Amino acid sequence: MTSRIAPAAAQAYSPLYFLASVGAGGLTVTFFMWLMFWVPHPGKPVPVFEDIMAAFATGSTAMQGMIILAMAGIAVFFFLNIKALVWNLSHLRGFVRAEGFAAFRASNAETQMMAMPLALAMAVNGAFIAGLVFVPGLWTITEYLFPLAMIAFLAIGWMAFRHLGAFLGRVIGKGGFEHGANNSFAQKLPAFALAMVGVGMSAPAAMSTNPLTVGVSVVLSTFFLVSAGVIAVIALVMGIHAMMEKGVAPEAAPTLMIIIPILTVLGILMLRQDHGLHTTFEVHGSAGETLVMLSRILSVQVLFAIFGLFVLARIGYWSRFVVGRATSAGAYALVCPGVGLSVMMHFWLNKGLVAAGLVTKFGTAYWAISGLAVGVQLAMVALVFYLNRRHFRASPIPLAQPAE
């Protein structure tokens, strides 16, 4: 994004622009996957600065090149993550004071406010990754940081439930929910936000050695997991009903694939919980069980990716809102599914196929599958830079109003 913002995004601000921050944060995670699975980190569940530097000092030219690219990717996209978050927070103040905000709060679109806690949770997760990668000695004080991180995620979770409670209190207490305008999966955004809080809350379960910290992390992250799951199922049923009757809202069509990042986040949450239960409470799951769980998640993701891409092509979304003259803040929702699919492919390969002995690590099949994950990741990198240039350049573009 450019600092001289007189562009389309500023002319017709939408809370959905927080997805620009979320997408950049998600790409930070995709580059961390390279380090997570390709750099040795003995005795620790994740690689830290010291592991990365040791691998760089002793590794091959290919290893060194990978580390440089991964660290550069993490630095660039974490910067874009925070920059977009700050930009959105500054514009949100004017948005909530604008004359039309009351009408916005009285419509289905009120749940778009959940994009703010989603972006905040993503930023905290991204900051933890950046700390692991760039801060020497951070691992030695993580036991002190974990309680602080859980407090931060609780605060973000409380904010998310306040926004969700205000919406549900209005539509359930007074009515007014427009089912005909719910012809998308836009109402899954609250589930995405709660899932992102939950995955951050689950990190201490996988990384802490303190039983109390692990136990609290497991319990609290389970609450957010269940909350996200219930809301996602309800939104799925309601959205399908409206779409079957009215057809999908064209500008909200990318939400047809929002289940992909939600499932990736919840899948990582469950893996973190399983690790903590194994190392701290001697609850032992098998590699085969993990493979089945990840395969089920990936199967649903691929199904919704095919479904979503087919519908996008059928309604001409790309030619209208991506490369055409019209723009929509909801186009940033295209980034999260690609990021989620790329990350899940890495976990499915390493924690599923390799752990179960079906694929040899660093063999031909391993790099073939890793290549698919990286290919999707690089496509999302290109999409983010394209959308940022399109939405945040100096010359204005007519904006379509985001769907409810």
Coordinates of C-alpha atoms in Angstrom, one line a residue:
M1 CA 0.0 0.0 0.0
T2 CA 1.1 3.5 -0.5
S3 CA 1.1 6.2 2.1
R4 CA -0.6 8.7 -0.3
I5 CA -4.0 7.2 0.0
A6 CA -6.6 9.1 -1.9
P7 CA -7.7 6.0 -3.6
A8 CA -10.7 3.7 -4.0
A9 CA -10.4 2.2 -0.5
A10 CA -10.5 5.6 1.2
Q11 CA -13.3 6.9 -0.9
A12 CA -15.8 4.2 0.2
Y13 CA -14.3 2.5 3.3
S14 CA -15.6 -0.9 4.4
P15 CA -14.6 -2.9 7.5
L16 CA -13.9 -5.7 5.0
Y17 CA -10.7 -3.9 4.2
F18 CA -9.4 -5.5 7.4
L19 CA -9.1 -8.6 5.3
A20 CA -6.2 -6.9 3.6
S21 CA -4.4 -7.1 6.9
V22 CA -5.6 -10.7 7.5
G23 CA -4.4 -11.8 4.1
A24 CA -0.9 -10.3 4.6
G25 CA -0.7 -11.9 8.0
G26 CA -1.7 -15.3 6.5
L27 CA 1.1 -15.0 4.0
T28 CA 3.5 -14.5 6.9
V29 CA 2.4 -17.9 8.2
T30 CA 2.9 -19.5 4.7
F31 CA 6.6 -18.4 4.7
F32 CA 7.0 -19.6 8.3
M33 CA 5.9 -23.1 7.0
W34 CA 9.1 -23.3 5.1
L35 CA 11.1 -22.9 8.3
M36 CA 8.7 -25.0 10.4
F37 CA 9.1 -28.1 8.2
W38 CA 12.4 -27.6 6.4
V39 CA 14.7 -26.3 9.2
P40 CA 15.7 -28.7 12.0
H41 CA 14.6 -27.6 15.5
P42 CA 15.4 -30.4 17.9
G43 CA 13.8 -30.2 21.3
K44 CA 11.3 -27.5 20.3
P45 CA 7.9 -27.7 18.6
V46 CA 8.8 -24.7 16.4
P47 CA 12.0 -23.2 14.9
V48 CA 13.5 -20.2 16.6
F49 CA 16.2 -17.7 15.7
E50 CA 19.0 -19.9 16.9
D51 CA 17.8 -22.9 15.0
I52 CA 17.5 -20.9 11.8
M53 CA 20.9 -19.4 12.1
A54 CA 22.4 -22.8 12.8
A55 CA 20.8 -24.2 9.7
F56 CA 22.0 -21.2 7.7
A57 CA 25.6 -21.7 8.9
T58 CA 25.8 -25.4 8.2
G59 CA 23.3 -25.9 5.4
S60 CA 23.6 -26.1 1.7
T61 CA 23.3 -23.3 -0.7
A62 CA 19.7 -24.3 -1.3
M63 CA 19.0 -24.3 2.4
Q64 CA 20.6 -20.9 2.8
G65 CA 18.6 -19.5 -0.1
M66 CA 15.3 -20.9 1.3
I67 CA 16.0 -19.3 4.7
I68 CA 16.7 -15.9 3.1
L69 CA 13.5 -16.0 1.1
A70 CA 11.5 -17.2 4.1
M71 CA 12.8 -14.6 6.4
A72 CA 12.3 -11.9 3.8
G73 CA 8.8 -13.1 3.1
I74 CA 8.0 -13.0 6.8
A75 CA 9.4 -9.5 7.3
V76 CA 7.6 -8.1 4.2
F77 CA 4.2 -9.5 4.9
F78 CA 4.3 -8.9 8.6
F79 CA 5.0 -5.3 7.8
L80 CA 2.1 -5.2 5.4
N81 CA -0.1 -6.9 8.0
I82 CA 0.6 -4.2 10.6
K83 CA 0.5 -1.4 8.1
A84 CA -2.9 -2.5 6.8
L85 CA -4.2 -2.9 10.3
V86 CA -3.1 0.6 11.4
W87 CA -4.7 2.0 8.2
N88 CA -7.9 0.3 8.9
L89 CA -8.1 1.3 12.5
S90 CA -7.6 4.9 11.6
H91 CA -10.3 4.8 8.9
L92 CA -12.7 2.9 11.1
R93 CA -13.0 5.8 13.5
G94 CA -14.4 8.0 10.7
F95 CA -16.6 5.2 9.5
V96 CA -18.4 4.7 12.8
R97 CA -19.0 8.4 13.0
A98 CA -20.3 8.8 9.5
E99 CA -24.0 9.5 8.9
G100 CA -24.6 6.1 7.2
F101 CA -23.2 4.0 10.1
A102 CA -26.6 3.7 11.8
A103 CA -28.1 2.1 8.6
F104 CA -25.0 -0.1 8.4
R105 CA -25.6 -1.3 12.0
A106 CA -29.2 -2.0 11.3
S107 CA -28.5 -4.3 8.4
N108 CA -27.0 -7.8 7.9
A109 CA -23.7 -6.1 7.1
E110 CA -23.2 -5.3 10.8
T111 CA -21.2 -8.6 11.2
Q112 CA -18.5 -7.1 9.0
M113 CA -17.3 -5.4 12.1
M114 CA -16.0 -8.8 13.1
A115 CA -13.3 -8.3 10.6
M116 CA -11.6 -6.0 13.1
P117 CA -11.0 -8.6 15.9
L118 CA -10.1 -11.1 13.2
A119 CA -7.4 -8.8 12.0
L120 CA -6.2 -8.1 15.5
A121 CA -5.9 -11.8 16.3
M122 CA -4.1 -12.4 13.1
A123 CA -1.6 -9.6 14.0
V124 CA -0.9 -11.1 17.4
N125 CA -0.2 -14.5 15.8
G126 CA 2.0 -12.8 13.2
A127 CA 3.9 -10.9 15.9
F128 CA 4.7 -14.2 17.6
I129 CA 6.0 -15.7 14.4
A130 CA 8.1 -12.6 13.8
G131 CA 9.5 -12.8 17.3
L132 CA 10.4 -16.5 17.0
V133 CA 12.2 -15.8 13.7
F134 CA 14.0 -12.5 14.4
V135 CA 14.5 -12.1 18.2
P136 CA 17.5 -14.0 19.7
G137 CA 16.8 -15.7 23.0
L138 CA 13.0 -15.3 22.8
W139 CA 12.4 -19.0 23.5
T140 CA 14.0 -18.6 27.0
I141 CA 11.2 -16.3 28.1
T142 CA 8.3 -17.8 26.4
E143 CA 6.8 -19.2 29.6
Y144 CA 6.4 -15.7 30.8
L145 CA 4.9 -14.6 27.4
F146 CA 2.3 -17.3 27.1
P147 CA 0.0 -15.9 29.9
L148 CA 0.3 -12.5 28.4
A149 CA -0.6 -13.8 25.0
M150 CA -3.7 -15.6 26.4
I151 CA -4.8 -12.4 28.1
A152 CA -4.4 -10.5 24.8
F153 CA -6.4 -13.2 22.9
L154 CA -9.1 -13.1 25.7
A155 CA -9.4 -9.3 25.2
I156 CA -9.8 -9.7 21.5
G157 CA -12.2 -12.6 22.0
W158 CA -14.3 -10.4 24.3
M159 CA -14.3 -7.7 21.7
A160 CA -15.5 -10.2 19.1
F161 CA -18.3 -11.4 21.3
R162 CA -19.4 -7.9 22.0
H163 CA -19.8 -7.2 18.3
L164 CA -21.5 -10.5 17.8
G165 CA -23.7 -10.1 20.8
A166 CA -24.8 -6.6 19.6
F167 CA -25.8 -8.1 16.2
L168 CA -27.6 -11.2 17.6
G169 CA -29.3 -9.1 20.3
R170 CA -30.7 -6.9 17.7
V171 CA -31.9 -9.5 15.1
I172 CA -33.1 -12.0 17.7
G173 CA -34.6 -9.4 20.1
K174 CA -36.2 -7.2 17.5
G175 CA -36.0 -9.1 14.2
G176 CA -34.9 -7.4 11.0
F177 CA -32.5 -10.0 9.6
E178 CA -32.9 -10.0 5.8
H179 CA -32.8 -13.6 4.7
G180 CA -33.0 -12.5 1.1
A181 CA -29.8 -10.5 1.4
N182 CA -28.0 -13.4 3.1
N183 CA -27.3 -15.1 -0.2
S184 CA -23.6 -15.8 0.5
F185 CA -21.5 -17.1 3.3
A186 CA -20.7 -13.6 4.6
Q187 CA -22.2 -14.5 8.0
K188 CA -19.3 -16.9 8.5
L189 CA -17.0 -14.0 9.3
P190 CA -17.8 -14.2 13.0
A191 CA -16.8 -17.9 13.0
F192 CA -13.5 -17.0 11.3
A193 CA -12.8 -14.3 13.9
L194 CA -13.5 -16.7 16.8
A195 CA -11.4 -19.4 15.2
M196 CA -8.4 -17.1 14.8
V197 CA -8.7 -16.1 18.5
G198 CA -8.9 -19.8 19.3
V199 CA -5.8 -20.8 17.4
G200 CA -3.8 -18.1 19.1
M201 CA -5.1 -19.3 22.4
S202 CA -4.0 -22.9 21.7
A203 CA -0.4 -22.0 21.0
P204 CA 0.7 -22.4 24.7
A205 CA -0.8 -25.9 24.6
A206 CA 1.7 -26.9 22.0
M207 CA 4.7 -24.9 23.3
S208 CA 4.5 -24.6 27.1
T209 CA 6.0 -27.1 29.6
N210 CA 3.9 -25.7 32.4
P211 CA 0.9 -28.0 33.1
L212 CA -1.3 -25.2 34.3
T213 CA -0.5 -23.1 31.2
V214 CA -1.2 -26.0 28.9
G215 CA -4.5 -26.9 30.7
V216 CA -5.8 -23.4 30.6
S217 CA -4.8 -23.1 26.9
V218 CA -6.6 -26.3 26.0
V219 CA -9.8 -25.3 27.9
L220 CA -10.0 -21.8 26.5
S221 CA -9.1 -22.7 23.0
T222 CA -11.8 -25.4 23.1
F223 CA -14.4 -22.8 23.9
F224 CA -13.5 -20.8 20.9
L225 CA -13.3 -23.9 18.7
V226 CA -16.8 -24.9 19.7
S227 CA -18.1 -21.3 19.3
A228 CA -16.6 -21.0 15.8
G229 CA -18.0 -24.4 14.8
V230 CA -21.5 -23.7 15.9
I231 CA -21.7 -20.3 14.2
A232 CA -20.1 -21.7 11.0
V233 CA -22.7 -24.5 10.7
I234 CA -25.6 -22.1 11.3
A235 CA -24.3 -19.6 8.8
L236 CA -23.7 -22.4 6.3
V237 CA -27.3 -23.6 6.5
M238 CA -28.8 -20.0 6.3
G239 CA -26.5 -19.0 3.4
I240 CA -27.2 -22.0 1.3
H241 CA -31.0 -21.6 1.8
A242 CA -30.8 -17.9 0.6
M243 CA -28.5 -18.7 -2.3
M244 CA -30.7 -21.5 -3.5
E245 CA -33.6 -19.1 -3.6
K246 CA -31.9 -15.8 -4.7
G247 CA -28.6 -16.9 -6.3
V248 CA -25.3 -15.8 -4.8
A249 CA -24.7 -12.1 -4.3
P250 CA -22.0 -11.4 -6.9
E251 CA -19.8 -9.1 -4.8
A252 CA -19.9 -11.6 -1.9
A253 CA -19.1 -14.7 -4.0
P254 CA -15.6 -15.1 -2.5
T255 CA -17.2 -15.9 0.8
L256 CA -18.2 -19.3 -0.7
M257 CA -14.6 -20.4 0.1
I258 CA -14.3 -18.8 3.6
I259 CA -14.7 -22.3 5.1
I260 CA -11.2 -23.1 3.8
P261 CA -9.3 -20.8 6.1
I262 CA -11.7 -21.5 9.0
L263 CA -10.9 -25.2 8.7
T264 CA -7.2 -24.6 8.5
V265 CA -7.2 -22.5 11.6
L266 CA -9.3 -25.0 13.5
G267 CA -7.2 -27.9 12.3
I268 CA -4.0 -26.2 13.6
L269 CA -5.8 -25.5 16.9
M270 CA -6.6 -29.2 17.3
L271 CA -3.1 -30.3 16.4
R272 CA -1.7 -27.9 19.0
Q273 CA -4.1 -29.3 21.6
D274 CA -3.2 -32.9 20.7
H275 CA 0.5 -32.0 21.1
G276 CA -0.1 -30.5 24.6
L277 CA -2.2 -33.4 25.7
H278 CA 0.5 -35.8 24.5
T279 CA 3.5 -34.1 26.1
T280 CA 1.8 -32.9 29.3
F281 CA -1.1 -35.2 30.1
E282 CA 0.1 -38.4 28.4
V283 CA -2.9 -38.6 26.0
H284 CA -1.4 -40.4 23.1
G285 CA -3.0 -40.2 19.6
S286 CA -1.6 -42.1 16.7
A287 CA -0.1 -40.8 13.4
G288 CA -2.9 -42.6 11.5
E289 CA -5.6 -40.7 13.5
T290 CA -3.9 -37.4 12.7
L291 CA -3.6 -38.4 9.0
V292 CA -7.4 -39.2 8.9
M293 CA -8.3 -35.9 10.6
L294 CA -6.1 -33.8 8.3
S295 CA -7.3 -35.7 5.2
R296 CA -10.9 -35.0 6.1
I297 CA -10.2 -31.3 6.6
L298 CA -8.3 -31.1 3.3
S299 CA -11.1 -33.0 1.5
V300 CA -13.7 -30.5 2.6
Q301 CA -11.4 -27.6 1.6
V302 CA -10.8 -28.9 -1.9
L303 CA -14.5 -29.5 -2.3
F304 CA -15.4 -25.9 -1.4
A305 CA -12.5 -24.6 -3.5
I306 CA -13.8 -26.4 -6.6
F307 CA -17.4 -25.2 -5.7
G308 CA -16.3 -21.6 -5.1
L309 CA -14.1 -21.3 -8.2
F310 CA -16.8 -22.7 -10.4
V311 CA -19.4 -20.2 -9.1
L312 CA -16.9 -17.3 -9.4
A313 CA -16.3 -18.2 -13.0
R314 CA -20.0 -18.8 -13.7
I315 CA -21.0 -15.3 -12.5
G316 CA -18.0 -13.5 -14.0
Y317 CA -16.6 -12.4 -10.7
W318 CA -13.0 -12.1 -11.9
S319 CA -13.8 -10.0 -15.0
R320 CA -16.0 -7.8 -12.9
F321 CA -14.4 -7.2 -9.5
V322 CA -10.8 -8.4 -10.0
V323 CA -9.6 -7.2 -13.4
G324 CA -12.7 -5.1 -14.4
R325 CA -13.5 -1.5 -13.6
A326 CA -15.6 -2.3 -10.5
T327 CA -13.9 -3.1 -7.3
S328 CA -15.1 -4.5 -4.0
A329 CA -13.4 -4.8 -0.6
G330 CA -14.7 -8.3 -0.5
A331 CA -12.1 -9.3 -3.2
Y332 CA -9.6 -9.6 -0.3
A333 CA -11.6 -12.6 0.8
L334 CA -10.0 -14.4 -2.2
V335 CA -6.6 -14.4 -0.4
C336 CA -7.6 -16.2 2.8
P337 CA -8.8 -19.5 1.1
G338 CA -5.5 -19.8 -0.9
V339 CA -3.5 -19.1 2.2
G340 CA -5.5 -21.6 4.2
L341 CA -5.2 -24.3 1.5
S342 CA -1.4 -23.8 1.2
V343 CA -0.9 -24.0 5.0
M344 CA -3.1 -27.1 5.4
M345 CA -1.2 -28.9 2.6
H346 CA 2.0 -28.4 4.5
F347 CA 0.5 -29.9 7.7
W348 CA -1.3 -32.7 5.8
L349 CA 2.1 -33.6 4.2
N350 CA 4.3 -33.3 7.2
K351 CA 2.0 -34.2 10.2
G352 CA 0.0 -36.7 8.1
L353 CA 1.7 -38.4 5.3
V354 CA 5.3 -38.2 6.5
A355 CA 4.4 -39.0 10.2
A356 CA 2.4 -42.0 9.1
G357 CA 5.2 -43.3 6.9
L358 CA 3.5 -42.9 3.6
V359 CA 5.8 -40.3 2.2
T360 CA 9.6 -40.0 2.8
K361 CA 10.6 -36.6 3.9
F362 CA 12.5 -34.6 1.3
G363 CA 11.8 -37.4 -1.3
T364 CA 10.4 -36.8 -4.8
A365 CA 6.7 -37.2 -3.6
Y366 CA 7.4 -34.9 -0.7
W367 CA 8.7 -32.1 -2.9
A368 CA 5.9 -32.6 -5.4
I369 CA 3.3 -32.0 -2.8
S370 CA 5.3 -29.1 -1.2
G371 CA 5.6 -27.6 -4.7
L372 CA 1.8 -27.5 -4.9
A373 CA 1.6 -25.7 -1.6
V374 CA 4.2 -23.2 -2.5
G375 CA 2.5 -22.7 -5.9
V376 CA -0.7 -21.7 -4.3
Q377 CA 1.2 -19.5 -1.8
L378 CA 3.0 -17.6 -4.6
A379 CA -0.3 -17.1 -6.4
M380 CA -1.7 -15.5 -3.3
V381 CA 1.5 -13.3 -3.0
A382 CA 0.8 -12.0 -6.5
L383 CA -2.9 -11.5 -5.7
V384 CA -2.1 -9.5 -2.6
F385 CA 0.2 -7.1 -4.4
Y386 CA -2.2 -6.8 -7.3
L387 CA -5.2 -6.0 -5.0
N388 CA -3.1 -3.5 -2.9
R389 CA -2.1 -1.7 -6.1
R390 CA -5.7 -1.7 -7.4
H391 CA -7.4 -0.6 -4.2
F392 CA -4.8 1.6 -2.7
R393 CA -3.4 3.4 -5.6
A394 CA -3.7 7.2 -6.0
S395 CA -6.3 7.2 -8.9
P396 CA -9.8 6.4 -7.7
I397 CA -11.8 3.4 -9.0
P398 CA -15.6 3.1 -8.7
L399 CA -16.4 0.8 -5.8
A400 CA -19.2 -1.6 -5.5
Q401 CA -20.9 -1.7 -2.1
P402 CA -19.9 -4.8 -0.1
A403 CA -22.6 -7.4 0.3
E404 CA -24.4 -8.1 3.5

